[in-house]
């Protein structure tokens, strides 16, 4: 099973760049093109929040048009730049997976890996939350899974990443959340967005993963007390590949034209086996 994870489109109304400088709409188009170019094609796509920059209906119309270009199922979860009601109205029309009211949580049972989308949004705040009610919902869903391999996806990371500008806007978690995750070793990953750069860490007995953005990134800044700044480093998306013998293996795929792939032609001085002219690693 192949899952493409796109994150943080930050789509804007036509002609209005995000933050006045980032053409997020063109970046979204290129991200969708990059997914379509994958061979083999992913079985599904998950989008981990901030689909729009301001949660406007006209922004969602653009998102919808882009997502409709994908032939495989797409499962989206809102972020702090989304507005839950507008999101549900715009994306729920053709999407049976989205609930009609309340938190936009759901499970997807159609694949070898169970997908659980968790809504971490707190309206009006940049940070998110997994409150007791959301934890209880997740506990029930995990209990139903009977140990099947599971991928949990959400917008706000529910763990610290050691960068001050990011750690002030995580998903605050209820007291039992970490233990709940730890009790379910079938959880292959907890994958998120929100921080606009690739990050991974050990978390609650599984792997916590943050995908980069499909447009702008947040500059790496490990100095204490600094604020997030955006940077136009190469956009990318995650490709999570599951096989029974490996579990999930996560790859990062840059978006952009970097030329075609080429064979490795060995130099005669190469110290390995000399009989092969062409090697593949
Ligand atoms: Fe974002
Ligand atoms: Fe965000």
CSV table of C-alpha atoms and ligand atoms in Angstrom, one decimal:
chain,number,residue,atom,x,y,z
A,1,UNK,CA,0.0,0.0,0.0
A,2,UNK,CA,1.3,3.5,-0.9
A,3,UNK,CA,0.1,6.6,0.8
A,4,UNK,CA,1.1,10.0,-0.4
A,5,UNK,CA,0.9,12.7,2.3
A,6,UNK,CA,0.6,16.2,1.2
A,7,UNK,CA,0.5,19.0,3.7
A,8,UNK,CA,-0.1,22.8,4.1
A,9,UNK,CA,-1.2,23.9,0.7
A,10,UNK,CA,-2.2,27.4,2.1
A,11,UNK,CA,-4.2,28.1,-1.0
A,12,UNK,CA,-5.3,31.7,-1.5
A,13,UNK,CA,-7.9,33.4,-3.7
A,14,UNK,CA,-6.7,33.8,-7.3
A,15,UNK,CA,-4.0,36.4,-7.7
A,16,UNK,CA,-3.3,36.8,-4.0
A,17,UNK,CA,0.0,35.2,-2.8
A,18,UNK,CA,0.2,33.9,0.7
A,19,UNK,CA,2.0,36.4,3.0
A,20,UNK,CA,2.2,38.6,0.0
A,21,UNK,CA,5.0,36.6,-1.6
A,22,UNK,CA,4.3,32.9,-1.9
A,23,UNK,CA,2.3,31.6,-4.9
A,24,UNK,CA,0.8,28.7,-3.0
A,25,UNK,CA,-1.8,28.0,-5.7
A,26,UNK,CA,0.9,27.3,-8.3
A,27,UNK,CA,2.8,25.2,-5.6
A,28,UNK,CA,-0.4,23.2,-5.0
A,29,UNK,CA,-0.8,22.5,-8.7
A,30,UNK,CA,2.8,21.3,-8.9
A,31,UNK,CA,2.3,19.1,-5.8
A,32,UNK,CA,-0.7,17.4,-7.4
A,33,UNK,CA,1.3,17.0,-10.7
A,34,UNK,CA,4.1,15.4,-8.7
A,35,UNK,CA,1.7,12.8,-7.2
A,36,UNK,CA,0.2,12.1,-10.6
A,37,UNK,CA,3.8,11.5,-11.9
A,38,UNK,CA,4.5,8.8,-9.3
A,39,UNK,CA,4.8,5.2,-10.6
A,40,UNK,CA,3.2,3.2,-9.3
A,41,UNK,CA,0.5,5.7,-8.3
A,42,UNK,CA,-0.4,5.9,-4.6
A,43,UNK,CA,-3.4,4.0,-3.4
A,44,UNK,CA,-4.6,7.1,-1.6
A,45,UNK,CA,-3.6,10.6,-0.6
A,46,UNK,CA,-3.9,12.2,2.8
A,47,UNK,CA,-3.8,15.9,3.3
A,48,UNK,CA,-2.7,17.0,6.8
A,49,UNK,CA,-4.3,20.4,7.1
A,50,UNK,CA,-4.0,24.1,6.2
A,51,UNK,CA,-5.5,23.4,2.8
A,52,UNK,CA,-6.3,27.1,2.7
A,53,UNK,CA,-4.6,30.1,4.1
A,54,UNK,CA,-7.7,31.8,5.5
A,55,UNK,CA,-10.5,29.2,5.3
A,56,UNK,CA,-12.4,31.2,2.6
A,57,UNK,CA,-15.0,29.5,0.4
A,58,UNK,CA,-13.3,30.7,-2.7
A,59,UNK,CA,-10.0,29.2,-1.5
A,60,UNK,CA,-11.7,25.8,-1.0
A,61,UNK,CA,-13.1,25.9,-4.5
A,62,UNK,CA,-9.5,26.1,-5.8
A,63,UNK,CA,-8.4,23.3,-3.4
A,64,UNK,CA,-11.3,21.2,-4.6
A,65,UNK,CA,-10.5,21.6,-8.2
A,66,UNK,CA,-6.9,20.6,-7.6
A,67,UNK,CA,-7.9,17.5,-5.5
A,68,UNK,CA,-10.4,16.4,-8.1
A,69,UNK,CA,-7.5,15.9,-10.5
A,70,UNK,CA,-6.4,13.0,-8.4
A,71,UNK,CA,-7.9,9.6,-9.5
A,72,UNK,CA,-7.3,7.9,-6.1
A,73,UNK,CA,-9.2,8.6,-2.9
A,74,UNK,CA,-8.2,11.7,-1.0
A,75,UNK,CA,-8.7,12.1,2.8
A,76,UNK,CA,-8.2,15.6,4.3
A,77,UNK,CA,-8.1,16.8,7.9
A,78,UNK,CA,-8.3,20.5,8.8
A,79,UNK,CA,-5.6,22.7,10.3
A,80,UNK,CA,-5.5,26.1,12.0
A,81,UNK,CA,-5.7,28.0,8.7
A,82,UNK,CA,-8.9,26.1,7.9
A,83,UNK,CA,-12.4,26.9,9.1
A,84,UNK,CA,-14.1,23.6,10.0
A,85,UNK,CA,-17.6,24.5,8.7
A,86,UNK,CA,-16.4,25.9,5.4
A,87,UNK,CA,-14.0,22.9,5.0
A,88,UNK,CA,-16.8,20.4,5.6
A,89,UNK,CA,-19.1,22.3,3.3
A,90,UNK,CA,-16.6,22.5,0.4
A,91,UNK,CA,-14.9,19.1,0.7
A,92,UNK,CA,-17.8,17.1,2.2
A,93,UNK,CA,-20.0,17.3,-0.8
A,94,UNK,CA,-18.4,14.4,-2.6
A,95,UNK,CA,-16.6,12.9,0.4
A,96,UNK,CA,-18.6,10.3,2.3
A,97,UNK,CA,-15.8,10.0,4.8
A,98,UNK,CA,-16.3,13.4,6.4
A,99,UNK,CA,-18.7,13.6,9.3
A,100,UNK,CA,-21.6,16.0,8.8
A,101,UNK,CA,-21.1,17.8,12.2
A,102,UNK,CA,-18.8,18.1,15.1
A,103,UNK,CA,-15.1,17.2,15.0
A,104,UNK,CA,-14.0,16.1,11.5
A,105,UNK,CA,-12.6,12.8,12.6
A,106,UNK,CA,-13.0,9.5,10.7
A,107,UNK,CA,-11.5,6.2,10.0
A,108,UNK,CA,-10.8,4.6,6.6
A,109,UNK,CA,-11.1,0.8,6.5
A,110,UNK,CA,-10.6,0.2,2.8
A,111,UNK,CA,-6.9,-0.6,2.8
A,112,UNK,CA,-4.4,-3.0,4.5
A,113,UNK,CA,-3.4,-0.1,6.7
A,114,UNK,CA,-6.2,1.5,8.7
A,115,UNK,CA,-6.2,5.3,8.5
A,116,UNK,CA,-7.4,7.4,11.4
A,117,UNK,CA,-7.8,11.1,10.7
A,118,UNK,CA,-7.9,13.2,13.9
A,119,UNK,CA,-9.2,16.8,14.0
A,120,UNK,CA,-6.9,18.9,16.3
A,121,UNK,CA,-8.3,22.3,15.4
A,122,UNK,CA,-9.2,24.8,18.1
A,123,UNK,CA,-11.2,27.6,16.3
A,124,UNK,CA,-9.4,30.9,16.5
A,125,UNK,CA,-6.1,29.5,17.8
A,126,UNK,CA,-2.8,28.6,16.0
A,127,UNK,CA,-2.2,25.7,18.3
A,128,UNK,CA,-4.4,22.7,18.5
A,129,UNK,CA,-5.7,20.2,21.0
A,130,UNK,CA,-6.5,16.6,21.7
A,131,UNK,CA,-8.9,17.1,24.5
A,132,UNK,CA,-10.5,14.3,26.6
A,133,UNK,CA,-13.4,14.0,24.2
A,134,UNK,CA,-11.1,13.5,21.2
A,135,UNK,CA,-8.9,11.1,23.1
A,136,UNK,CA,-12.0,9.1,24.0
A,137,UNK,CA,-13.1,9.0,20.4
A,138,UNK,CA,-9.6,7.8,19.4
A,139,UNK,CA,-9.6,5.1,22.1
A,140,UNK,CA,-12.9,3.7,20.8
A,141,UNK,CA,-11.6,3.6,17.2
A,142,UNK,CA,-8.3,1.9,18.2
A,143,UNK,CA,-10.3,-0.7,20.2
A,144,UNK,CA,-12.3,-1.5,17.1
A,145,UNK,CA,-9.2,-2.0,15.0
A,146,UNK,CA,-8.2,-5.3,16.5
A,147,UNK,CA,-4.5,-4.7,16.0
A,148,UNK,CA,-4.6,-4.0,12.3
A,149,UNK,CA,-1.7,-1.8,11.1
A,150,UNK,CA,-2.7,1.8,11.6
A,151,UNK,CA,-1.6,5.2,10.5
A,152,UNK,CA,-2.9,8.2,12.5
A,153,UNK,CA,-2.9,11.6,10.8
A,154,UNK,CA,-3.6,15.0,12.1
A,155,UNK,CA,-2.5,18.6,11.6
A,156,UNK,CA,-0.8,19.7,14.8
A,157,UNK,CA,2.0,17.4,16.1
A,158,UNK,CA,1.1,16.1,19.6
A,159,UNK,CA,4.8,16.1,20.6
A,160,UNK,CA,7.6,18.6,21.1
A,161,UNK,CA,10.2,18.9,18.4
A,162,UNK,CA,12.8,21.0,20.3
A,163,UNK,CA,12.3,24.2,18.3
A,164,UNK,CA,10.8,27.0,20.3
A,165,UNK,CA,8.9,28.6,17.4
A,166,UNK,CA,7.1,25.3,16.8
A,167,UNK,CA,6.7,24.0,20.3
A,168,UNK,CA,4.5,27.0,21.3
A,169,UNK,CA,1.9,25.9,18.8
A,170,UNK,CA,1.5,22.1,19.1
A,171,UNK,CA,-1.5,20.0,19.8
A,172,UNK,CA,-1.9,20.2,23.6
A,173,UNK,CA,-2.8,16.6,24.6
A,174,UNK,CA,-5.1,15.2,27.3
A,175,UNK,CA,-3.3,13.4,30.2
A,176,UNK,CA,-4.1,9.9,28.8
A,177,UNK,CA,-3.2,10.5,25.2
A,178,UNK,CA,0.4,9.4,25.2
A,179,UNK,CA,-0.4,6.2,27.2
A,180,UNK,CA,-3.2,5.5,24.8
A,181,UNK,CA,-0.8,5.6,21.8
A,182,UNK,CA,1.7,3.5,23.7
A,183,UNK,CA,-0.9,0.8,24.4
A,184,UNK,CA,-1.3,0.3,20.6
A,185,UNK,CA,1.8,-1.0,19.0
A,186,UNK,CA,-0.1,-1.4,15.8
A,187,UNK,CA,0.2,2.3,15.3
A,188,UNK,CA,2.9,2.6,12.7
A,189,UNK,CA,3.2,6.4,12.7
A,190,UNK,CA,1.5,9.5,13.9
A,191,UNK,CA,1.9,11.8,10.9
A,192,UNK,CA,1.3,15.5,11.0
A,193,UNK,CA,1.9,18.8,9.2
A,194,UNK,CA,1.8,22.4,10.5
A,195,UNK,CA,5.6,22.8,11.0
A,196,UNK,CA,6.4,23.0,7.2
A,197,UNK,CA,9.6,21.0,7.4
A,198,UNK,CA,10.5,17.3,7.7
A,199,UNK,CA,10.9,16.1,11.2
A,200,UNK,CA,10.7,12.8,12.9
A,201,UNK,CA,11.1,11.6,16.5
A,202,UNK,CA,10.4,8.6,18.7
A,203,UNK,CA,7.0,9.2,20.3
A,204,UNK,CA,4.9,7.0,22.7
A,205,UNK,CA,6.4,3.8,21.3
A,206,UNK,CA,5.8,4.7,17.7
A,207,UNK,CA,7.2,7.3,15.3
A,208,UNK,CA,6.1,10.9,15.2
A,209,UNK,CA,6.5,12.4,11.8
A,210,UNK,CA,6.0,15.9,10.4
A,211,UNK,CA,5.7,16.4,6.7
A,212,UNK,CA,7.1,19.4,4.9
A,213,UNK,CA,4.8,21.9,3.2
A,214,UNK,CA,4.0,21.8,-0.5
A,215,UNK,CA,4.8,25.5,-0.8
A,216,UNK,CA,6.9,27.5,1.7
A,217,UNK,CA,8.9,25.9,4.5
A,218,UNK,CA,9.8,27.1,8.0
A,219,UNK,CA,13.5,27.8,8.3
A,220,UNK,CA,15.5,25.5,10.5
A,221,UNK,CA,16.4,27.5,13.6
A,222,UNK,CA,17.6,25.7,16.7
A,223,UNK,CA,18.4,28.9,18.7
A,224,UNK,CA,16.3,29.2,21.8
A,225,UNK,CA,13.6,31.9,21.8
A,226,UNK,CA,13.5,32.6,18.1
A,227,UNK,CA,10.3,32.9,16.0
A,228,UNK,CA,9.3,30.9,12.9
A,229,UNK,CA,10.4,32.4,9.6
A,230,UNK,CA,9.4,31.2,6.2
A,231,UNK,CA,11.9,30.1,3.6
A,232,UNK,CA,11.5,29.0,0.0
A,233,UNK,CA,13.5,25.7,0.5
A,234,UNK,CA,12.4,22.9,-1.9
A,235,UNK,CA,8.8,21.8,-1.3
A,236,UNK,CA,8.2,18.1,-0.8
A,237,UNK,CA,5.7,15.5,0.2
A,238,UNK,CA,5.9,12.2,2.0
A,239,UNK,CA,5.4,8.7,0.5
A,240,UNK,CA,4.5,6.1,3.1
A,241,UNK,CA,4.9,2.6,1.8
A,242,UNK,CA,3.5,-0.3,3.7
A,243,UNK,CA,4.4,-4.0,3.1
A,244,UNK,CA,3.6,-6.8,5.5
A,245,UNK,CA,7.3,-7.6,5.9
A,246,UNK,CA,8.5,-4.1,6.6
A,247,UNK,CA,5.6,-2.2,8.1
A,248,UNK,CA,5.5,1.5,6.9
A,249,UNK,CA,8.7,3.0,5.4
A,250,UNK,CA,8.5,6.7,4.9
A,251,UNK,CA,10.1,8.5,1.9
A,252,UNK,CA,10.4,12.2,1.2
A,253,UNK,CA,9.8,13.3,-2.4
A,254,UNK,CA,10.9,16.8,-3.4
A,255,UNK,CA,8.6,18.7,-5.7
A,256,UNK,CA,10.2,20.3,-8.7
A,257,UNK,CA,12.2,19.6,-11.8
A,258,UNK,CA,15.6,18.2,-10.9
A,259,UNK,CA,16.3,16.5,-14.2
A,260,UNK,CA,15.8,12.9,-15.1
A,261,UNK,CA,17.3,10.0,-13.2
A,262,UNK,CA,20.5,8.5,-14.6
A,263,UNK,CA,22.4,5.2,-14.1
A,264,UNK,CA,25.5,5.2,-11.9
A,265,UNK,CA,28.4,4.8,-14.2
A,266,UNK,CA,31.4,3.6,-12.1
A,267,UNK,CA,34.7,5.3,-12.3
A,268,UNK,CA,37.5,2.7,-13.2
A,269,UNK,CA,39.1,3.7,-9.8
A,270,UNK,CA,36.0,2.5,-7.9
A,271,UNK,CA,37.3,0.1,-5.2
A,272,UNK,CA,34.4,-2.3,-5.3
A,273,UNK,CA,33.8,-5.0,-7.9
A,274,UNK,CA,35.1,-3.9,-11.2
A,275,UNK,CA,33.3,-6.3,-13.6
A,276,UNK,CA,30.1,-4.3,-13.5
A,277,UNK,CA,30.3,-1.1,-15.6
A,278,UNK,CA,27.0,0.1,-14.3
A,279,UNK,CA,25.8,-0.1,-10.7
A,280,UNK,CA,22.6,0.9,-9.3
A,281,UNK,CA,23.7,2.0,-5.8
B,1,LIG,FE1,0.7,25.5,7.6
B,2,LIG,FE1,-0.8,25.0,10.7
